[in-house]
Short mmCIF file of C-alpha atoms in Angstrom, two decimals:
data_model
loop_
_atom_site.label_atom_id
_atom_site.label_comp_id
_atom_site.label_asym_id
_atom_site.label_seq_id
_atom_site.Cartn_x
_atom_site.Cartn_y
_atom_site.Cartn_z
CA MET A 452 -26.14 -9.49 1.37
CA THR A 453 -24.04 -8.68 -1.71
CA VAL A 454 -25.19 -7.18 -4.98
CA GLN A 455 -25.20 -10.64 -6.50
CA ASP A 456 -27.38 -11.98 -3.68
CA ALA A 457 -29.73 -9.05 -4.03
CA SER A 458 -30.07 -9.75 -7.71
CA LYS A 459 -30.96 -13.38 -6.97
CA ARG A 460 -33.48 -12.56 -4.24
CA PRO A 461 -37.09 -13.12 -5.46
CA THR A 462 -39.38 -10.11 -5.27
CA SER A 463 -42.96 -9.40 -6.21
CA LEU A 464 -41.70 -7.18 -9.00
CA THR A 465 -39.58 -10.00 -10.41
CA GLY A 466 -42.52 -12.42 -10.26
CA ARG A 467 -44.84 -9.96 -11.95
CA GLY A 468 -42.27 -9.33 -14.65
CA ALA A 469 -41.86 -13.09 -15.25
CA GLU A 470 -45.63 -13.58 -15.55
CA THR A 471 -45.85 -10.65 -17.97
CA ALA A 472 -43.04 -12.08 -20.07
CA GLN A 473 -44.74 -15.48 -20.22
CA SER A 474 -48.07 -13.90 -21.24
CA ASP A 475 -46.35 -11.80 -23.90
CA ALA A 476 -44.58 -14.86 -25.27
CA GLY A 477 -47.87 -16.78 -25.67
CA MET A 478 -50.92 -16.10 -27.87
CA GLY A 479 -53.53 -13.82 -26.26
CA SER A 480 -57.24 -13.41 -26.95
CA ALA A 481 -56.65 -10.25 -28.98
CA GLU A 482 -54.39 -12.15 -31.38
CA LEU A 483 -56.94 -14.92 -31.76
CA VAL A 484 -59.72 -12.43 -32.55
CA ALA A 485 -57.49 -10.67 -35.10
CA ILE A 486 -56.71 -13.97 -36.81
CA LEU A 487 -60.37 -14.93 -37.00
CA LEU A 488 -61.44 -11.56 -38.37
CA SER A 489 -58.65 -11.65 -40.93
CA ALA A 490 -59.67 -15.13 -42.04
CA LEU A 491 -63.35 -14.10 -42.32
CA TRP A 492 -62.43 -11.04 -44.36
CA LEU A 493 -60.33 -13.09 -46.76
CA LEU A 494 -63.10 -15.66 -47.14
CA LEU A 495 -65.64 -12.91 -47.81
CA VAL A 496 -63.46 -11.31 -50.46
CA LEU A 497 -62.77 -14.69 -52.05
CA ALA A 498 -66.51 -15.52 -52.10
CA LEU A 499 -67.40 -12.22 -53.69
CA PHE A 500 -64.72 -12.73 -56.32
CA LEU A 501 -65.64 -16.32 -57.17
CA LEU A 502 -69.39 -16.60 -56.59
CA ALA A 503 -70.76 -13.22 -57.66
CA PRO A 504 -72.04 -12.75 -61.26
CA ALA A 505 -69.77 -11.08 -63.78
CA ASP A 506 -71.56 -7.74 -63.65
CA GLN A 507 -71.89 -7.82 -59.85
CA GLY A 508 -68.42 -9.06 -58.79
CA ILE A 509 -65.86 -7.39 -56.68
CA THR A 510 -65.21 -4.80 -59.35
CA HIS A 511 -68.79 -3.63 -58.97
CA TRP A 512 -68.19 -2.98 -55.24
CA THR A 513 -64.88 -1.25 -55.68
CA PRO A 514 -66.18 2.37 -55.50
CA THR A 515 -68.27 1.54 -52.46
CA VAL A 516 -65.33 -0.18 -50.76
CA LEU A 517 -63.04 2.75 -51.44
CA THR A 518 -65.62 5.15 -50.02
CA VAL A 519 -65.96 3.06 -46.86
CA LEU A 520 -62.20 2.84 -46.49
CA ALA A 521 -61.85 6.59 -46.93
CA VAL A 522 -64.34 7.12 -44.11
CA VAL A 523 -63.21 4.35 -41.79
CA MET A 524 -59.40 4.53 -42.11
CA PRO A 525 -59.01 7.93 -40.41
CA LEU A 526 -61.12 6.67 -37.54
CA VAL A 527 -58.96 3.54 -37.33
CA MET A 528 -55.76 5.60 -37.34
CA ILE A 529 -57.11 7.85 -34.59
CA TRP A 530 -57.89 4.89 -32.37
CA VAL A 531 -54.56 3.24 -33.19
CA GLY A 532 -52.76 6.41 -32.15
CA THR A 533 -54.87 6.64 -29.00
CA SER A 534 -53.98 3.03 -28.16
CA ALA A 535 -50.29 3.75 -28.73
CA LEU A 536 -50.41 6.74 -26.40
CA ARG A 537 -52.16 4.66 -23.78
CA SER A 538 -49.49 1.96 -24.10
CA ALA A 539 -46.74 4.57 -23.76
CA ARG A 540 -48.39 5.93 -20.62
CA VAL A 541 -48.60 2.43 -19.15
CA MET A 542 -44.93 1.77 -19.99
CA ARG A 543 -43.91 5.06 -18.38
CA SER A 544 -45.80 4.12 -15.22
CA GLU A 545 -44.19 0.68 -15.16
CA SER A 546 -40.75 2.27 -15.67
CA GLN A 547 -41.30 4.58 -12.70
CA ARG A 548 -42.37 1.64 -10.51
CA LEU A 549 -39.31 -0.30 -11.66
CA GLN A 550 -37.00 2.63 -10.82
CA ALA A 551 -38.62 2.92 -7.38
CA ALA A 552 -38.02 -0.79 -6.79
CA ILE A 553 -34.36 -0.45 -7.84
CA ASP A 554 -33.90 2.51 -5.49
CA SER A 555 -35.45 0.48 -2.69
CA LEU A 556 -33.04 -2.41 -3.35
CA ARG A 557 -30.07 -0.02 -3.42
CA HIS A 558 -31.15 1.56 -0.15
CA SER A 559 -31.52 -1.87 1.45
CA TYR A 560 -28.06 -2.89 0.23
CA LEU A 561 -26.41 0.28 1.57
CA THR A 562 -28.16 -0.15 4.90
CA HIS A 563 -26.92 -3.73 5.13
CA VAL A 564 -23.34 -2.68 4.28
CA GLN A 565 -23.37 0.01 6.95
CA GLN A 566 -24.66 -2.46 9.51
CA SER A 567 -21.93 -4.93 8.52
CA GLU A 568 -19.26 -2.25 8.90
CA ALA A 569 -20.65 -1.29 12.29
CA ALA A 570 -20.53 -4.94 13.36
CA SER A 571 -16.91 -5.30 12.19
CA GLU A 572 -15.66 -2.24 14.11
CA PRO A 573 -14.69 -4.27 17.21
CA THR A 574 -12.45 -6.44 15.01
CA VAL A 575 -10.79 -3.38 13.48
CA SER A 576 -10.28 -1.88 16.93
CA GLN A 577 -8.70 -5.13 18.09
CA LYS A 578 -6.30 -5.10 15.13
CA LEU A 579 -5.35 -1.50 15.89
CA GLU A 580 -4.67 -2.44 19.51
CA GLU A 581 -2.41 -5.27 18.37
CA ILE A 582 -0.48 -2.91 16.08
CA ALA A 583 -0.14 -0.38 18.90
CA GLU A 584 1.12 -3.12 21.23
CA ALA A 585 3.72 -4.20 18.68
CA THR A 586 4.83 -0.58 18.32
CA ARG A 587 5.19 -0.26 22.09
CA LYS A 588 7.33 -3.40 22.16
CA THR A 589 9.57 -1.98 19.44
CA GLU A 590 9.94 1.29 21.33
CA THR A 591 10.78 -0.63 24.49
CA ALA A 592 13.51 -2.56 22.65
CA LEU A 593 14.96 0.67 21.24
CA ALA A 594 14.87 2.30 24.67
CA THR A 595 17.96 0.35 25.67
CA PHE A 596 19.98 2.21 23.04
CA GLN A 597 18.42 5.57 23.80
CA SER A 598 18.92 5.23 27.52
CA SER A 599 22.54 4.25 27.09
CA ARG A 600 23.01 7.22 24.77
CA HIS A 601 21.55 9.89 27.09
CA ALA A 602 22.76 8.51 30.39
CA PRO A 603 25.51 5.93 29.83
CA ALA A 604 26.88 4.15 32.87
CA ARG A 605 30.50 5.10 33.49
CA PRO A 606 32.86 2.11 33.64
CA ALA A 607 35.58 1.94 36.23
CA ILE A 608 38.89 3.54 35.22
CA PRO A 609 41.60 0.89 34.76
CA ALA A 610 44.32 0.94 37.41
CA GLU A 611 47.07 1.31 34.81
CA ALA A 612 45.45 4.41 33.31
CA THR A 613 45.07 5.93 36.77
CA LYS A 614 48.71 5.26 37.55
CA LEU A 615 49.95 6.75 34.28
CA ALA A 616 47.78 9.82 34.72
CA THR A 617 49.16 10.34 38.26
CA GLU A 618 52.78 9.95 37.22
CA ASP A 619 52.53 12.35 34.26
CA GLN A 620 50.31 14.88 35.97
CA GLY A 621 53.10 17.33 36.61
CA SER A 622 54.06 17.59 32.94
CA LEU A 623 50.48 18.15 31.65
CA ALA A 624 49.85 21.56 30.17
CA LEU A 625 46.89 23.61 31.27
CA GLY A 626 43.69 22.90 29.36
CA THR A 627 44.40 19.22 28.69
CA SER A 628 41.06 17.41 28.52
CA ALA A 629 40.19 13.99 29.81
CA GLU A 630 39.53 12.85 26.23
CA ASP A 631 43.17 13.49 25.33
CA MET A 632 44.22 11.48 28.36
CA ALA A 633 41.95 8.52 27.57
CA LEU A 634 43.44 5.37 26.05
CA PRO A 635 42.57 4.64 22.39
CA LEU A 636 39.50 2.45 21.95
CA PRO A 637 40.54 -1.06 20.88
CA ALA A 638 39.43 -1.98 17.36
CA GLU A 639 37.64 -5.11 18.56
CA GLN A 640 35.63 -3.18 21.14
CA PHE A 641 34.85 -0.43 18.61
CA ILE A 642 33.54 -2.96 16.08
CA ARG A 643 31.45 -4.59 18.82
CA ALA A 644 29.95 -1.20 19.70
CA LEU A 645 29.03 -0.52 16.05
CA ASN A 646 26.99 -3.74 16.04
CA PHE A 647 25.04 -2.59 19.16
CA PRO A 648 23.87 -5.01 21.89
CA GLU A 649 22.09 -8.12 20.65
CA THR A 650 19.64 -8.30 23.57
CA ALA A 651 18.93 -6.54 26.85
CA GLU A 652 21.13 -9.16 28.57
CA ASP A 653 24.12 -8.63 26.26
CA GLU A 654 26.54 -7.29 28.88
CA GLU A 655 29.53 -7.46 26.54
CA GLY A 656 27.67 -5.42 23.91
CA PHE A 657 26.59 -2.78 26.44
CA THR A 658 30.14 -2.58 27.82
CA ALA A 659 31.52 -1.93 24.34
CA LEU A 660 28.76 0.59 23.64
CA ARG A 661 29.47 2.53 26.85
CA ALA A 662 33.18 2.58 26.06
CA ALA A 663 32.49 3.86 22.52
CA LEU A 664 30.20 6.59 23.82
CA LYS A 665 33.01 7.81 26.08
CA ASP A 666 35.32 8.12 23.07
CA ARG A 667 34.77 11.43 21.28
CA LYS A 668 35.23 10.22 17.70
CA ALA A 669 33.58 6.86 18.19
CA SER A 670 30.57 8.36 19.95
CA GLN A 671 29.82 10.63 16.99
CA VAL A 672 29.36 7.77 14.52
CA VAL A 673 27.65 5.54 17.09
CA GLN A 674 25.06 8.20 17.92
CA ALA A 675 24.51 9.01 14.24
CA ALA A 676 24.02 5.31 13.48
CA GLN A 677 21.66 4.95 16.42
CA ASP A 678 19.48 7.81 15.12
CA VAL A 679 19.25 6.26 11.66
CA LEU A 680 18.51 2.77 13.00
CA THR A 681 15.75 4.16 15.20
CA LEU A 682 14.14 6.03 12.28
CA LEU A 683 14.41 2.99 9.98
CA SER A 684 12.76 0.77 12.59
CA GLN A 685 9.70 3.02 12.44
CA ASP A 686 9.15 1.71 8.89
CA GLY A 687 9.79 -1.88 9.95
CA ILE A 688 13.32 -1.97 8.53
CA TYR A 689 15.76 -3.86 10.76
CA MET A 690 19.37 -4.56 9.96
CA ASP A 691 19.10 -8.17 11.16
CA ASP A 692 16.66 -8.84 8.30
CA LEU A 693 19.10 -7.61 5.64
CA ARG A 694 21.52 -10.01 4.00
CA PRO A 695 23.75 -7.76 1.89
CA ASP A 696 26.46 -8.96 -0.45
CA MET A 697 29.70 -8.58 1.48
CA ALA A 698 32.38 -6.51 -0.29
CA ARG A 699 36.05 -7.47 -0.23
CA PRO A 700 38.40 -5.56 2.13
CA GLU A 701 40.27 -3.98 -0.79
CA ILE A 702 37.05 -2.33 -2.01
CA TRP A 703 36.47 -0.91 1.50
CA ARG A 704 40.05 0.41 1.45
CA GLN A 705 39.49 2.08 -1.93
CA PHE A 706 36.42 3.78 -0.50
CA ALA A 707 38.37 4.96 2.55
CA GLN A 708 41.04 6.40 0.25
CA GLY A 709 38.48 8.52 -1.61
CA THR A 710 37.44 6.33 -4.53
CA ARG A 711 33.80 6.78 -5.56
CA GLY A 712 31.52 5.59 -8.33
CA ARG A 713 31.42 2.17 -10.02
CA ALA A 714 34.73 1.09 -8.51
CA VAL A 715 33.13 0.87 -5.06
CA ALA A 716 29.59 -0.04 -6.19
CA ALA A 717 29.95 -3.42 -4.47
CA LEU A 718 29.60 -1.64 -1.12
CA GLY A 719 25.91 -1.05 -1.89
CA GLY A 720 25.25 -4.76 -1.51
CA VAL A 721 21.72 -4.44 -0.10
CA ARG A 722 19.28 -6.18 -2.49
CA ASP A 723 16.07 -6.08 -0.44
CA ARG A 724 13.66 -4.16 -2.69
CA THR A 725 11.15 -3.43 0.06
CA SER A 726 13.76 -1.86 2.33
CA LEU A 727 15.23 0.14 -0.55
CA ALA A 728 11.79 1.42 -1.63
CA LEU A 729 10.75 2.39 1.91
CA THR A 730 14.07 4.10 2.61
CA SER A 731 13.96 5.99 -0.69
CA ALA A 732 10.42 7.22 -0.02
CA ARG A 733 11.38 8.26 3.53
CA MET A 734 14.43 10.09 2.19
CA LYS A 735 12.27 12.11 -0.21
CA GLN A 736 9.35 12.85 2.10
CA ASP A 737 10.87 13.19 5.59
CA PRO A 738 13.37 16.05 5.99
CA ILE A 739 14.31 14.89 9.50
CA PHE A 740 15.27 11.45 8.22
CA ARG A 741 17.09 12.97 5.25
CA ASP A 742 19.22 15.18 7.50
CA ALA A 743 19.94 12.31 9.88
CA ALA A 744 20.90 10.04 6.96
CA HIS A 745 23.34 12.53 5.40
CA HIS A 746 24.84 13.27 8.83
CA PHE A 747 25.33 9.54 9.40
CA LEU A 748 26.97 9.08 5.97
CA ARG A 749 29.43 11.89 6.67
CA ARG A 750 30.32 10.53 10.12
CA PHE A 751 30.79 7.00 8.82
CA ASP A 752 32.95 8.25 5.94
CA ARG A 753 35.29 10.15 8.29
CA MET A 754 35.41 7.34 10.81
CA PHE A 755 36.24 4.66 8.26
CA ALA A 756 38.95 6.77 6.63
CA GLU A 757 40.78 6.82 9.98
CA PHE A 758 39.90 3.23 10.87
CA GLU A 759 41.19 1.77 7.58
CA ALA A 760 44.67 3.22 8.02
CA GLU A 761 45.44 0.91 10.97
CA ALA A 762 42.92 -1.93 10.53
CA SER A 763 43.66 -5.38 9.17
CA ASP A 764 41.59 -7.08 6.48
CA GLY A 765 39.88 -9.21 9.12
CA GLU A 766 38.89 -6.16 11.15
CA ILE A 767 37.52 -4.43 8.03
CA THR A 768 35.49 -7.54 7.20
CA ALA A 769 34.17 -7.69 10.76
CA LEU A 770 33.19 -4.01 10.68
CA GLY A 771 31.43 -4.51 7.33
CA ASP A 772 29.17 -7.11 8.95
CA THR A 773 27.92 -4.83 11.75
CA ARG A 774 24.48 -3.25 11.92
CA THR A 775 26.05 0.17 11.42
CA ALA A 776 27.77 -0.94 8.22
CA ARG A 777 24.54 -2.47 6.90
CA ALA A 778 22.74 0.79 7.56
CA PHE A 779 25.55 2.57 5.69
CA MET A 780 25.13 0.21 2.71
CA LEU A 781 21.35 0.74 2.65
CA VAL A 782 21.30 4.52 3.12
CA GLY A 783 24.38 5.02 0.94
CA ARG A 784 22.82 3.17 -1.96
CA VAL A 785 19.59 5.17 -1.69
CA ALA A 786 21.54 8.43 -1.45
CA GLY A 787 23.64 7.57 -4.50
CA THR A 788 26.95 7.33 -2.67
CA PHE A 789 28.07 4.34 -4.76
CA ASP A 790 26.85 5.63 -8.16
#
C-alpha cells in the first residue's frame, strides 16, 4: 500500500469529517432560530416606530432600552466568550484525534513497507548470487592468463638452437645466461602474445604467450599488461568492447622517437566515456591500480621504442590493434600521456 493508496482508503475519520463538512455547509437549527428572532425583533421595532402614539413612540423607550442593553450586553459577551472557549476546546480535541489517526496511518504504512522489503529479500539474494556467479566466471577466464604467468609451460627447444649452442659452447665466456643465448622473439609472435589468447582453446595464442614470457624484455611488458587488464576487468572494462580510433604508423613512430603532446594525441583514440570515467576514478582512488598503470605505461614506452626501430608499418598497425595497445591508449589518455 503506497502513500497515495493510503490517502484514498476510506476510514471512519474521513467519513465523520465528510458528514461534518456537509452539516457545516447546510443551514442548521441554530441559524434558523437566529433568523426568526432577528425578524421578530425588527418587526417589533418597526411596529413601535409606526403604530405607537407620538409621545409614546420609540423615542420614549430609548432610555429604558439603553438601560437594558447596558445590563444585558456584558452578560451576552460573557456567554459569547464562554462559547468561543468551548469551541476552541472542542477543536483542540478534534485536532489531537486527527493527529493520532495520522500517526496510526503512518505506522501502518511503515509496517507494510517493512513487510514488503522482507518479502523481497529472496529476490535480492538471488540477484546477488547471480552477480557472484558472473564474477566467478570472469575470474575463471582470467585464470588462464594468471596460470600461464606463474607457471608457464616450457616449449621444446628447436633443434637448430640446440645445435648452435653445442657448437659455440667452447667459445662462451663464463657467466653467459640462457637469455643471451636465446633467439630473438619474432615480431609476429610478439604481437600475437600482446593480444593474449582469444579463448581457452587458442593454442596458437598460448604458444605465443609462453614464448613471450620466456623472453626477458617481452615478458616485462606482457606481465605489466596482464596486471592492468586484470584490474580493469574488475570494473567491467574489457578491451574487446573498446573500438578506438586507429592512429597512423607515422604517429606511433613519432611517439617512439620521444614526441609528446598534441602531435601524438591521436594515440588516445579511446572514446568510450564509461570506460574513461571508471578508469579515471580507479586511478584516483586505488593506489594499487595507479602504480600498476604507471608501471605498464613505462614498460610499454620502452618496449615500443625498441620495437619501432625494426618494425614495418604493417607490424606497427598490427601491434596497435592488440589488447595491450588498447589498454595503453585507455590508461595513457587517463594519465595524460597524450596531452
